[in-house]
Amino acid sequence: MTQICRFGAQVIAFGLTAAGYNRLVDINAIPPYLFVASVVLAGMFFCGWACPFGAAQEWLRFLGRRLSRANANIPNPLHRYLSLSRYILWLFFLLVSVHTTGLSINSRVTFLSVFSGRGIGRFALCFMGLMLFLSLFMDRPYCKYLCVRGAGRGVVGILRVFTVKRQRDKCIGCQACDKACPMGIEISTAGDLRTASCINCLRCVARCPAKGTLKFGLAVLRIRDLRDAIKRYFPTVQYKK
Ligand code: SF4
Ligand code: SF4
Protein backbone atom coordinates (compact mmCIF):
# COMPACT_ATOMS: atom_id res chain seq x y z
CA MET A 1 0.00 0.00 0.00
CA THR A 2 2.84 2.41 0.93
CA GLN A 3 4.47 1.73 -2.42
CA ILE A 4 1.24 2.54 -4.28
CA CYS A 5 0.94 5.82 -2.33
CA ARG A 6 4.57 6.60 -3.10
CA PHE A 7 4.03 5.91 -6.80
CA GLY A 8 0.99 8.23 -6.70
CA ALA A 9 3.05 10.96 -5.00
CA GLN A 10 5.79 10.59 -7.61
CA VAL A 11 3.30 10.87 -10.47
CA ILE A 12 1.73 14.00 -8.93
CA ALA A 13 5.16 15.56 -8.32
CA PHE A 14 6.15 14.71 -11.90
CA GLY A 15 2.99 16.40 -13.22
CA LEU A 16 3.40 19.45 -10.99
CA THR A 17 7.02 19.86 -12.05
CA ALA A 18 6.12 19.64 -15.73
CA ALA A 19 3.29 22.15 -15.19
CA GLY A 20 5.51 24.41 -13.08
CA TYR A 21 8.33 24.51 -15.61
CA ASN A 22 5.79 25.45 -18.26
CA ARG A 23 4.33 28.17 -16.02
CA LEU A 24 0.97 26.43 -15.66
CA VAL A 25 1.31 26.37 -11.87
CA ASP A 26 3.55 28.37 -9.56
CA ILE A 27 5.83 25.82 -7.89
CA ASN A 28 7.76 28.67 -6.28
CA ALA A 29 4.70 29.20 -4.11
CA ILE A 30 5.76 26.11 -2.15
CA PRO A 31 7.67 27.65 0.79
CA PRO A 32 11.33 26.47 0.89
CA TYR A 33 11.12 25.99 4.66
CA LEU A 34 8.78 23.05 4.03
CA PHE A 35 11.70 21.22 2.36
CA VAL A 36 14.04 22.16 5.20
CA ALA A 37 11.49 20.99 7.79
CA SER A 38 10.97 17.69 5.96
CA VAL A 39 14.74 17.02 5.90
CA VAL A 40 15.16 17.77 9.60
CA LEU A 41 12.14 15.65 10.44
CA ALA A 42 12.67 12.67 8.18
CA GLY A 43 15.68 13.12 5.90
CA MET A 44 15.39 12.72 2.16
CA PHE A 45 11.66 12.26 1.78
CA PHE A 46 11.74 14.45 -1.30
CA CYS A 47 14.19 12.09 -3.06
CA GLY A 48 12.05 9.01 -2.48
CA TRP A 49 8.63 10.51 -2.94
CA ALA A 50 8.79 13.58 -5.13
CA CYS A 51 12.00 14.03 -7.15
CA PRO A 52 11.07 13.64 -10.85
CA PHE A 53 14.55 12.45 -11.81
CA GLY A 54 14.60 9.95 -8.95
CA ALA A 55 11.18 8.70 -10.07
CA ALA A 56 12.33 8.41 -13.70
CA GLN A 57 15.31 6.25 -12.65
CA GLU A 58 13.06 4.09 -10.51
CA TRP A 59 10.46 3.58 -13.25
CA LEU A 60 13.18 2.68 -15.74
CA ARG A 61 14.56 0.13 -13.30
CA PHE A 62 11.09 -1.35 -13.00
CA LEU A 63 10.95 -1.61 -16.79
CA GLY A 64 14.52 -2.97 -16.99
CA ARG A 65 13.67 -5.78 -14.56
CA ARG A 66 10.87 -6.85 -16.84
CA LEU A 67 13.05 -6.77 -19.95
CA SER A 68 16.13 -8.48 -18.61
CA ARG A 69 17.64 -10.12 -15.55
CA ALA A 70 20.80 -8.06 -15.87
CA ASN A 71 21.71 -6.45 -12.58
CA ALA A 72 24.51 -3.90 -12.53
CA ASN A 73 24.09 -2.92 -8.88
CA ILE A 74 27.54 -2.71 -7.35
CA PRO A 75 27.76 -5.03 -4.34
CA ASN A 76 28.98 -3.98 -0.94
CA PRO A 77 31.63 -3.20 0.24
CA LEU A 78 32.67 -1.52 -3.02
CA HIS A 79 29.33 0.27 -3.21
CA ARG A 80 29.89 1.80 0.22
CA TYR A 81 33.21 3.28 -0.91
CA LEU A 82 31.76 4.50 -4.20
CA SER A 83 28.76 6.07 -2.51
CA LEU A 84 31.16 8.49 -0.86
CA SER A 85 31.64 10.08 -4.29
CA ARG A 86 28.61 12.33 -4.01
CA TYR A 87 29.79 13.65 -0.62
CA ILE A 88 33.23 14.30 -2.02
CA LEU A 89 31.61 16.18 -4.91
CA TRP A 90 29.33 18.03 -2.49
CA LEU A 91 32.27 19.12 -0.30
CA PHE A 92 34.28 20.12 -3.36
CA PHE A 93 31.46 22.29 -4.67
CA LEU A 94 30.96 23.85 -1.23
CA LEU A 95 34.66 24.62 -0.81
CA VAL A 96 35.22 26.10 -4.25
CA SER A 97 31.82 27.83 -4.22
CA VAL A 98 30.77 26.39 -7.57
CA HIS A 99 27.06 26.44 -8.20
CA THR A 100 26.23 23.00 -9.52
CA THR A 101 23.07 24.02 -11.35
CA GLY A 102 24.82 24.86 -14.61
CA LEU A 103 27.11 21.84 -14.63
CA SER A 104 26.71 19.25 -17.36
CA ILE A 105 26.97 16.33 -14.94
CA ASN A 106 24.02 17.65 -12.93
CA SER A 107 21.56 15.36 -14.71
CA ARG A 108 18.77 16.23 -12.28
CA VAL A 109 18.83 19.82 -13.54
CA THR A 110 19.27 18.67 -17.15
CA PHE A 111 16.21 16.49 -16.74
CA LEU A 112 14.17 19.38 -15.32
CA SER A 113 15.36 21.62 -18.14
CA VAL A 114 13.89 19.17 -20.63
CA PHE A 115 10.46 19.99 -19.17
CA SER A 116 10.88 23.68 -19.88
CA GLY A 117 12.38 23.25 -23.33
CA ARG A 118 15.40 25.34 -22.30
CA GLY A 119 18.53 25.00 -24.41
CA ILE A 120 20.65 22.13 -23.11
CA GLY A 121 24.22 21.30 -24.03
CA ARG A 122 24.92 18.11 -25.94
CA PHE A 123 27.25 16.74 -23.28
CA ALA A 124 24.65 17.33 -20.54
CA LEU A 125 22.02 15.53 -22.60
CA CYS A 126 24.32 12.59 -23.32
CA PHE A 127 25.32 12.34 -19.67
CA MET A 128 21.68 12.36 -18.59
CA GLY A 129 20.94 9.73 -21.25
CA LEU A 130 23.74 7.57 -19.83
CA MET A 131 22.28 7.87 -16.32
CA LEU A 132 18.82 6.92 -17.59
CA PHE A 133 20.22 4.00 -19.57
CA LEU A 134 22.12 2.73 -16.53
CA SER A 135 18.88 2.98 -14.55
CA LEU A 136 17.51 0.06 -16.58
CA PHE A 137 20.06 -2.22 -14.90
CA MET A 138 20.93 -0.46 -11.66
CA ASP A 139 18.90 1.14 -8.88
CA ARG A 140 19.09 4.94 -8.95
CA PRO A 141 22.70 5.30 -10.23
CA TYR A 142 22.62 9.09 -10.24
CA CYS A 143 21.09 9.33 -6.75
CA LYS A 144 23.60 6.88 -5.30
CA TYR A 145 26.79 8.25 -6.76
CA LEU A 146 26.39 11.77 -8.12
CA CYS A 147 23.49 13.73 -6.70
CA VAL A 148 25.03 16.65 -4.85
CA ARG A 149 21.62 17.96 -3.76
CA GLY A 150 20.74 14.60 -2.21
CA ALA A 151 24.14 14.43 -0.50
CA GLY A 152 23.60 17.80 1.18
CA ARG A 153 20.13 16.85 2.35
CA GLY A 154 21.32 13.43 3.44
CA VAL A 155 24.04 14.78 5.71
CA VAL A 156 21.47 16.95 7.53
CA GLY A 157 19.09 13.98 7.50
CA ILE A 158 21.44 11.90 9.68
CA LEU A 159 20.05 13.89 12.61
CA ARG A 160 16.44 13.19 11.55
CA VAL A 161 13.66 12.80 14.07
CA PHE A 162 11.84 9.98 12.22
CA THR A 163 13.62 7.07 10.59
CA VAL A 164 13.49 3.35 9.81
CA LYS A 165 14.00 1.34 12.99
CA ARG A 166 14.98 -2.32 13.26
CA GLN A 167 14.06 -4.40 16.28
CA ARG A 168 17.17 -6.53 16.63
CA ASP A 169 15.49 -9.24 18.73
CA LYS A 170 12.77 -9.87 16.13
CA CYS A 171 15.07 -9.94 13.08
CA ILE A 172 15.59 -13.35 11.47
CA GLY A 173 18.61 -12.17 9.46
CA CYS A 174 17.14 -13.02 6.04
CA GLN A 175 18.56 -9.80 4.49
CA ALA A 176 15.45 -9.27 2.33
CA CYS A 177 15.60 -5.61 3.41
CA ASP A 178 19.16 -5.21 2.07
CA LYS A 179 18.16 -6.72 -1.28
CA ALA A 180 15.13 -4.40 -1.51
CA CYS A 181 16.99 -1.18 -0.76
CA PRO A 182 17.60 0.86 -3.93
CA MET A 183 20.32 2.86 -2.16
CA GLY A 184 22.41 -0.18 -1.23
CA ILE A 185 21.99 0.31 2.53
CA GLU A 186 22.54 -2.69 4.82
CA ILE A 187 19.50 -2.32 7.03
CA SER A 188 19.96 -5.84 8.37
CA THR A 189 22.89 -4.57 10.45
CA ALA A 190 21.33 -1.32 11.65
CA GLY A 191 19.39 -0.33 14.75
CA ASP A 192 17.72 3.03 14.28
CA LEU A 193 18.87 3.81 10.76
CA ARG A 194 21.02 6.92 10.56
CA THR A 195 22.59 7.18 7.15
CA ALA A 196 22.89 10.02 4.68
CA SER A 197 21.59 7.77 1.91
CA CYS A 198 18.12 6.64 3.01
CA ILE A 199 15.42 8.15 0.79
CA ASN A 200 12.49 6.88 2.88
CA CYS A 201 11.11 4.70 0.10
CA LEU A 202 10.10 2.16 2.80
CA ARG A 203 10.70 -0.78 0.48
CA CYS A 204 12.70 -2.46 3.23
CA VAL A 205 9.72 -2.25 5.59
CA ALA A 206 7.42 -3.66 2.92
CA ARG A 207 9.74 -6.61 2.14
CA CYS A 208 10.59 -7.66 5.69
CA PRO A 209 8.94 -11.04 6.34
CA ALA A 210 9.25 -10.79 10.15
CA LYS A 211 6.28 -8.64 11.01
CA GLY A 212 7.01 -5.64 13.20
CA THR A 213 10.81 -5.88 12.83
CA LEU A 214 11.16 -2.82 10.63
CA LYS A 215 9.13 0.27 11.38
CA PHE A 216 9.24 3.90 10.41
CA GLY A 217 8.93 6.04 13.50
CA LEU A 218 10.28 8.45 16.07
CA ALA A 219 13.90 7.74 16.93
CA VAL A 220 15.89 9.26 19.78
CA LEU A 221 19.29 10.46 18.61
CA ARG A 222 22.00 8.39 20.29
CA ILE A 223 25.76 8.66 19.99
CA ARG A 224 25.89 4.91 19.21
CA ASP A 225 23.71 5.43 16.12
CA LEU A 226 25.84 8.37 14.96
CA ARG A 227 28.96 6.24 15.31
CA ASP A 228 27.18 3.55 13.31
CA ALA A 229 26.30 6.11 10.61
CA ILE A 230 30.01 6.83 10.12
CA LYS A 231 31.14 3.20 10.37
CA ARG A 232 28.53 2.21 7.78
CA TYR A 233 30.80 3.59 5.04
CA PHE A 234 33.85 1.58 6.08
CA PRO A 235 33.63 -2.14 5.36
CA THR A 236 36.43 -3.16 7.72
CA VAL A 237 34.19 -2.42 10.68
CA GLN A 238 32.16 -5.37 11.97
CA TYR A 239 28.66 -4.53 13.09
CA LYS A 240 26.99 -6.06 16.10
CA LYS A 241 23.58 -7.56 15.36
S1 SF4 B 1 16.76 1.92 4.03
FE1 SF4 B 1 14.66 1.33 3.51
S2 SF4 B 1 13.58 3.29 3.38
FE2 SF4 B 1 15.76 3.77 3.29
S3 SF4 B 1 16.27 3.79 1.10
FE3 SF4 B 1 16.67 1.71 1.80
S4 SF4 B 1 14.77 0.57 1.39
FE4 SF4 B 1 14.27 2.77 1.28
S1 SF4 C 1 14.11 -8.25 6.11
FE1 SF4 C 1 13.48 -8.03 8.28
S2 SF4 C 1 13.97 -10.03 9.20
FE2 SF4 C 1 15.07 -9.97 7.23
S3 SF4 C 1 17.14 -9.14 7.81
FE3 SF4 C 1 15.85 -7.37 7.24
S4 SF4 C 1 15.02 -6.65 9.19
FE4 SF4 C 1 15.76 -8.73 9.55
PDB file of C-alpha atoms and ligand atoms in Angstrom, residues 164 181-183 185 187 193 198-204, ligand 1:
ATOM      1  CA  VAL A 164      13.489   3.346   9.809  1.00  0.00           C
ATOM      2  CA  CYS A 181      16.992  -1.185  -0.755  1.00  0.00           C
ATOM      3  CA  PRO A 182      17.602   0.863  -3.932  1.00  0.00           C
ATOM      4  CA  MET A 183      20.318   2.864  -2.158  1.00  0.00           C
ATOM      5  CA  ILE A 185      21.994   0.306   2.532  1.00  0.00           C
ATOM      6  CA  ILE A 187      19.502  -2.315   7.028  1.00  0.00           C
ATOM      7  CA  LEU A 193      18.869   3.811  10.757  1.00  0.00           C
ATOM      8  CA  CYS A 198      18.116   6.640   3.012  1.00  0.00           C
ATOM      9  CA  ILE A 199      15.418   8.148   0.790  1.00  0.00           C
ATOM     10  CA  ASN A 200      12.486   6.879   2.877  1.00  0.00           C
ATOM     11  CA  CYS A 201      11.110   4.702   0.103  1.00  0.00           C
ATOM     12  CA  LEU A 202      10.105   2.162   2.798  1.00  0.00           C
ATOM     13  CA  ARG A 203      10.697  -0.777   0.477  1.00  0.00           C
ATOM     14  CA  CYS A 204      12.698  -2.462   3.234  1.00  0.00           C
TER      15      CYS A 204
HETATM   16  S1  SF4 B   1      16.763   1.922   4.032  1.00  0.00           S
HETATM   17 FE1  SF4 B   1      14.656   1.329   3.509  1.00  0.00          FE
HETATM   18  S2  SF4 B   1      13.580   3.287   3.379  1.00  0.00           S
HETATM   19 FE2  SF4 B   1      15.760   3.770   3.285  1.00  0.00          FE
HETATM   20  S3  SF4 B   1      16.273   3.795   1.097  1.00  0.00           S
HETATM   21 FE3  SF4 B   1      16.671   1.710   1.796  1.00  0.00          FE
HETATM   22  S4  SF4 B   1      14.772   0.572   1.391  1.00  0.00           S
HETATM   23 FE4  SF4 B   1      14.272   2.766   1.285  1.00  0.00          FE
END
